[in-house]
Tab-separated table of N, CA, C and O in Angstrom:
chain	number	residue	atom	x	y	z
A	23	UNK	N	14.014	-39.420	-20.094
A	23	UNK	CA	12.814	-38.665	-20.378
A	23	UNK	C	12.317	-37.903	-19.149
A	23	UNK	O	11.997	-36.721	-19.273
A	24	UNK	N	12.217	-38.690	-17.653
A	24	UNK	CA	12.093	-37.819	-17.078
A	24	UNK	C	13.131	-36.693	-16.566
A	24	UNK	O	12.731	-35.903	-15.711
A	25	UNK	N	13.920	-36.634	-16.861
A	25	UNK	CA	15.117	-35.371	-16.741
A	25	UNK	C	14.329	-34.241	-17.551
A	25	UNK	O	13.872	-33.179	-17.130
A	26	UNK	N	14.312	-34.639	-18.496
A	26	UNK	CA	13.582	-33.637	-19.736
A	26	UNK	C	12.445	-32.737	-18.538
A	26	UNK	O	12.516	-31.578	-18.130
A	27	UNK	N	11.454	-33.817	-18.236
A	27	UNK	CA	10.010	-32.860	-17.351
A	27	UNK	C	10.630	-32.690	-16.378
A	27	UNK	O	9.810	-32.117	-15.661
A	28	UNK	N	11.801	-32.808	-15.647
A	28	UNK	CA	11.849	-31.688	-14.732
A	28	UNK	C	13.148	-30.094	-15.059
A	28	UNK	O	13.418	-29.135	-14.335
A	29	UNK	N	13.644	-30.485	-16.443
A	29	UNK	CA	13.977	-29.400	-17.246
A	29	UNK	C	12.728	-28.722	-17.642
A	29	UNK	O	12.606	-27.501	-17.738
A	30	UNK	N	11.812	-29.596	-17.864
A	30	UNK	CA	10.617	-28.190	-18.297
A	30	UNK	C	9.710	-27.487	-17.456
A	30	UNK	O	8.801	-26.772	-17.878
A	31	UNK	N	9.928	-27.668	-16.454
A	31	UNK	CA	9.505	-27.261	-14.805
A	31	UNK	C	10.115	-25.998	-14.263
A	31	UNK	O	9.504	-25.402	-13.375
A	32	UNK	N	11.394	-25.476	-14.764
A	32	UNK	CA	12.110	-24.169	-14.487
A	32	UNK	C	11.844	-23.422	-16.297
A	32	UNK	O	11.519	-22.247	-16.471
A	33	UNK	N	12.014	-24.153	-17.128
A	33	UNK	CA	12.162	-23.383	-18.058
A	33	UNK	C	10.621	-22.350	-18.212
A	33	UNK	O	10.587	-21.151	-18.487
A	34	UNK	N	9.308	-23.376	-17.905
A	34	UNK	CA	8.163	-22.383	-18.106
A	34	UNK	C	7.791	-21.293	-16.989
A	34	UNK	O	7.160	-20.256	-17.195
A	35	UNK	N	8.359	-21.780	-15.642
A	35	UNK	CA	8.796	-20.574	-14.760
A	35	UNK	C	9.401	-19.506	-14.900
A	35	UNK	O	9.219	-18.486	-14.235
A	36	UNK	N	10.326	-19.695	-15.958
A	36	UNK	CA	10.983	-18.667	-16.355
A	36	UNK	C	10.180	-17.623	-17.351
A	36	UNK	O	10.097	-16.396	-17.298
A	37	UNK	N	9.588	-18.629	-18.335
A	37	UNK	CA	8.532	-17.802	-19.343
A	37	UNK	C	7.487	-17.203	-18.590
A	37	UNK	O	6.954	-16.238	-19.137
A	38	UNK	N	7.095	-17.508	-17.562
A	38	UNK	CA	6.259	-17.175	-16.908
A	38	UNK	C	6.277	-15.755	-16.318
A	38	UNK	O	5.446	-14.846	-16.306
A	39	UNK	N	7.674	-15.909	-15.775
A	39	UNK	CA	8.334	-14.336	-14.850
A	39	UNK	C	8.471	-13.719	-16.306
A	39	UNK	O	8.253	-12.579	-15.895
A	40	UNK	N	8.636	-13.547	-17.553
A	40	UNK	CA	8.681	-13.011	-18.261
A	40	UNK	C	7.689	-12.206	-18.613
A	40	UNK	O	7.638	-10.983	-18.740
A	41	UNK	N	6.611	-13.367	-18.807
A	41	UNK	CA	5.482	-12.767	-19.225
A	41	UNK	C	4.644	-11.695	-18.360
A	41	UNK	O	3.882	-10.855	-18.839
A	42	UNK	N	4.964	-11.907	-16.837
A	42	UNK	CA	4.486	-11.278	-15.827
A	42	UNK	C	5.259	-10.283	-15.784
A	42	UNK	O	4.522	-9.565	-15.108
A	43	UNK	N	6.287	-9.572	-15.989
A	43	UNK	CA	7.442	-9.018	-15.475
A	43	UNK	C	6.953	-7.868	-16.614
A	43	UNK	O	6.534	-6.738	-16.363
A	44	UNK	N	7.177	-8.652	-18.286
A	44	UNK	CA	6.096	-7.312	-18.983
A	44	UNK	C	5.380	-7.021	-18.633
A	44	UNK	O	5.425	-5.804	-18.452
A	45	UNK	N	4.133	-7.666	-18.211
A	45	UNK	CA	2.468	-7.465	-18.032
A	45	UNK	C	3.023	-6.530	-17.207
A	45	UNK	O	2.775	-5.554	-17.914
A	46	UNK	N	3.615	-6.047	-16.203
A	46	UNK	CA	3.682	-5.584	-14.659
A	46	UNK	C	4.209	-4.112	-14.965
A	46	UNK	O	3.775	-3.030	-14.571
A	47	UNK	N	5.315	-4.428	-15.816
A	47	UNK	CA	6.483	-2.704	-16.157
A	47	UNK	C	5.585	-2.200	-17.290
A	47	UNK	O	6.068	-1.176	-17.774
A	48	UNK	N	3.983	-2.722	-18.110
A	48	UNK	CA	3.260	-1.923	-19.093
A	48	UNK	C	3.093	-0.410	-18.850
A	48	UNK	O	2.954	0.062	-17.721
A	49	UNK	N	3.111	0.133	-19.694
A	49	UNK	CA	2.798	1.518	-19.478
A	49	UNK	C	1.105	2.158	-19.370
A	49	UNK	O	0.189	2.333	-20.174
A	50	UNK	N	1.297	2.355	-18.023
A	50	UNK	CA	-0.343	2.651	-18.050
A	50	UNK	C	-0.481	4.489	-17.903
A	50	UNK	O	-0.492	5.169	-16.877
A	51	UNK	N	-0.549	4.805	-18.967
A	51	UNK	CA	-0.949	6.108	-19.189
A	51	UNK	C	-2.712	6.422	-18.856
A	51	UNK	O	-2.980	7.342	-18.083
A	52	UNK	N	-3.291	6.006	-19.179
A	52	UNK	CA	-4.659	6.329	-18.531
A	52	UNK	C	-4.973	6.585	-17.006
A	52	UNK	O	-5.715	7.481	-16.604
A	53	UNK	N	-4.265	5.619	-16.165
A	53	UNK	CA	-4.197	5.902	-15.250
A	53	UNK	C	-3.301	6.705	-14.348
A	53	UNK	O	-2.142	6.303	-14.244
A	54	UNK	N	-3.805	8.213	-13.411
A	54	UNK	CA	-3.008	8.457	-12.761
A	54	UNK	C	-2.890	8.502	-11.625
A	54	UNK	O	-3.174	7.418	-11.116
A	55	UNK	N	-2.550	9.369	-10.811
A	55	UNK	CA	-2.000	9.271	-9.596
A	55	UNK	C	-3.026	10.450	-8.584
A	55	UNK	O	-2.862	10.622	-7.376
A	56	UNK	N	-3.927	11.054	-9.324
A	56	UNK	CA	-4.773	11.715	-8.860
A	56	UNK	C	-5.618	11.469	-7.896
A	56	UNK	O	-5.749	12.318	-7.015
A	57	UNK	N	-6.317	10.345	-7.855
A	57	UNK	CA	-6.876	9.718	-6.664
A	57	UNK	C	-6.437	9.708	-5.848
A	57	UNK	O	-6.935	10.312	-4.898
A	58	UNK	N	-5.411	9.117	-5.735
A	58	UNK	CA	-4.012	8.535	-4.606
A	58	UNK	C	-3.367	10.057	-3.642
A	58	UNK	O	-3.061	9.970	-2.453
A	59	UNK	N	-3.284	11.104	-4.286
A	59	UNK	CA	-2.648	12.053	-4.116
A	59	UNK	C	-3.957	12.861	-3.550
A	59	UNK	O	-3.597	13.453	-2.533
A	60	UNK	N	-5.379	13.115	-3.832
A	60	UNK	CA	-5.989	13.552	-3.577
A	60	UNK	C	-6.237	12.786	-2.189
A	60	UNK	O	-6.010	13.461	-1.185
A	61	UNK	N	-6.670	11.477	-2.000
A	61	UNK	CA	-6.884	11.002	-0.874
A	61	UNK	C	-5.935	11.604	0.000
A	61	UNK	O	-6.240	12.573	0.695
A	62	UNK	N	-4.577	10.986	0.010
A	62	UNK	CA	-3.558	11.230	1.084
A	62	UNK	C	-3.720	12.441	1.600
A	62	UNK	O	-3.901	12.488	2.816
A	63	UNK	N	-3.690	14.127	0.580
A	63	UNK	CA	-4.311	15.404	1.105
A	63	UNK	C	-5.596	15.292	2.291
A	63	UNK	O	-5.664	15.994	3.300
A	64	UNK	N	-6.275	14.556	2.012
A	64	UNK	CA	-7.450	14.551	2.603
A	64	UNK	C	-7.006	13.973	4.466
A	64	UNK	O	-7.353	14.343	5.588
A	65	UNK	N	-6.205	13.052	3.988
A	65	UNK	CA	-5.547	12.208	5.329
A	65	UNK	C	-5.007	13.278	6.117
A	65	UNK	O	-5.535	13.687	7.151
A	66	UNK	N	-3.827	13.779	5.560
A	66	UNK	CA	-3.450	14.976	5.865
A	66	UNK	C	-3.640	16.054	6.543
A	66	UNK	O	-2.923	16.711	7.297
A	67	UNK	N	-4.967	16.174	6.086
A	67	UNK	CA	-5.412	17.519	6.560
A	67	UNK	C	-6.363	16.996	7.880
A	67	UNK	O	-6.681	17.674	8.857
A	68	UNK	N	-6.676	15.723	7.626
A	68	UNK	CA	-7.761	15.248	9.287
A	68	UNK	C	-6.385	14.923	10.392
A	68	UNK	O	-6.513	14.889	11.616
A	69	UNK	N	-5.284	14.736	9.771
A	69	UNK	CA	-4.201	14.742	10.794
A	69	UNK	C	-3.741	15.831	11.740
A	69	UNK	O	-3.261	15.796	12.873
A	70	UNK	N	-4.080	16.914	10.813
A	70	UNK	CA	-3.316	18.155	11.454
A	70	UNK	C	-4.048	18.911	11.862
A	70	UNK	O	-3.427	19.917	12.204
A	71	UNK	N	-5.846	19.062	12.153
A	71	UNK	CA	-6.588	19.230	12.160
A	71	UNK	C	-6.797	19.168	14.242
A	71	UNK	O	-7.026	18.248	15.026
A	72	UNK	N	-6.570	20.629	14.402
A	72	UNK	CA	-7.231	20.299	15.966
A	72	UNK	C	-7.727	19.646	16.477
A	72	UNK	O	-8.897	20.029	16.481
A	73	UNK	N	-7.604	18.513	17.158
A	73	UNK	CA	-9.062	18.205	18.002
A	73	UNK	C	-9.886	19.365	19.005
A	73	UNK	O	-9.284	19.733	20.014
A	74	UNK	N	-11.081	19.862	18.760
A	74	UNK	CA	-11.655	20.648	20.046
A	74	UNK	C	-12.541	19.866	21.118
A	74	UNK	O	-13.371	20.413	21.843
A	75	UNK	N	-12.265	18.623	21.109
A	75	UNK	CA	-13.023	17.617	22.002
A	75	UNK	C	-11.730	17.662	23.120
A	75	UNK	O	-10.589	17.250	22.910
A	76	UNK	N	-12.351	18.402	24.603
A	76	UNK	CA	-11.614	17.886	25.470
A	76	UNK	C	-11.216	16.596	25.685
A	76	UNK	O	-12.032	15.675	25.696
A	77	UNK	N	-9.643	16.383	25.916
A	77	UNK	CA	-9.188	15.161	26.355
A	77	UNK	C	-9.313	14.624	28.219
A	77	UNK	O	-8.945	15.182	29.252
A	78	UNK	N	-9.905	13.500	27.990
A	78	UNK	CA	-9.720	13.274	29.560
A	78	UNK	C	-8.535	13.104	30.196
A	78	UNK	O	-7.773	12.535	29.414
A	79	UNK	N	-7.984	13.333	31.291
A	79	UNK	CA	-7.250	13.537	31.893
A	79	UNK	C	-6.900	12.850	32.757
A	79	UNK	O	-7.647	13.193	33.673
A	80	UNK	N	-5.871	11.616	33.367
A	80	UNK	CA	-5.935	10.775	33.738
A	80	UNK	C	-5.577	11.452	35.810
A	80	UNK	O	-4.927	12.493	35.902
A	81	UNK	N	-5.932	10.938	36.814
A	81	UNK	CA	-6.060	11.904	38.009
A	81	UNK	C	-4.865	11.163	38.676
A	81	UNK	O	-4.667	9.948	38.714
A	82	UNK	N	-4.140	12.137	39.174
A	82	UNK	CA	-2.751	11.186	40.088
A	82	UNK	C	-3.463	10.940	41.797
A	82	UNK	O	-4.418	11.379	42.439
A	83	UNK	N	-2.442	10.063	41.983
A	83	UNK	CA	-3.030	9.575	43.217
A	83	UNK	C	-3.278	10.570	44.285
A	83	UNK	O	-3.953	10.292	45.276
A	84	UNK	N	-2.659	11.894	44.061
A	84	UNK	CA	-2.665	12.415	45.186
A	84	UNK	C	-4.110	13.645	45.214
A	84	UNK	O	-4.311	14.550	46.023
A	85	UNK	N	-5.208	13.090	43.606
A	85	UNK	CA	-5.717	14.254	43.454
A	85	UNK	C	-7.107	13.125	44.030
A	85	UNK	O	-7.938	12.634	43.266
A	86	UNK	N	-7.081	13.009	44.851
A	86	UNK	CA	-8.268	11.957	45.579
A	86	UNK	C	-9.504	12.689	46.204
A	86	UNK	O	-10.400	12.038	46.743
């Protein structure tokens, strides 16, 4: 008998990844990708975006 409960210890793991594995590949049409794609643009564009704030300049030893 206990052989049995630890046969049923992989088998509901398995139902489990099943059930998750649908839940996961569902088709979500309502949601798209618009947010996601709009943000990143936004990233984007503060990336490539001049800085006009002088950078400091680190002084070599010989500029004493």
């Amino acid at each position: 008998m206990a052989a049995l409960a630890w046969l049923l210890i992989p088998l509901l793991a398995a139902i489990g990844a099943g059930v998750w594995g649908t839940w996961a590949s569902r088709n979500r049409k309502t949601i798209g990708d618009g947010a996601e794609l709009a943000g990143y643009m936004r990233f984007r564009e503060a990336m490539e975006k001049q800085h006009t704030e002088k950078q400091p300049t680190e002084k070599s030893p010989t500029d004493v």
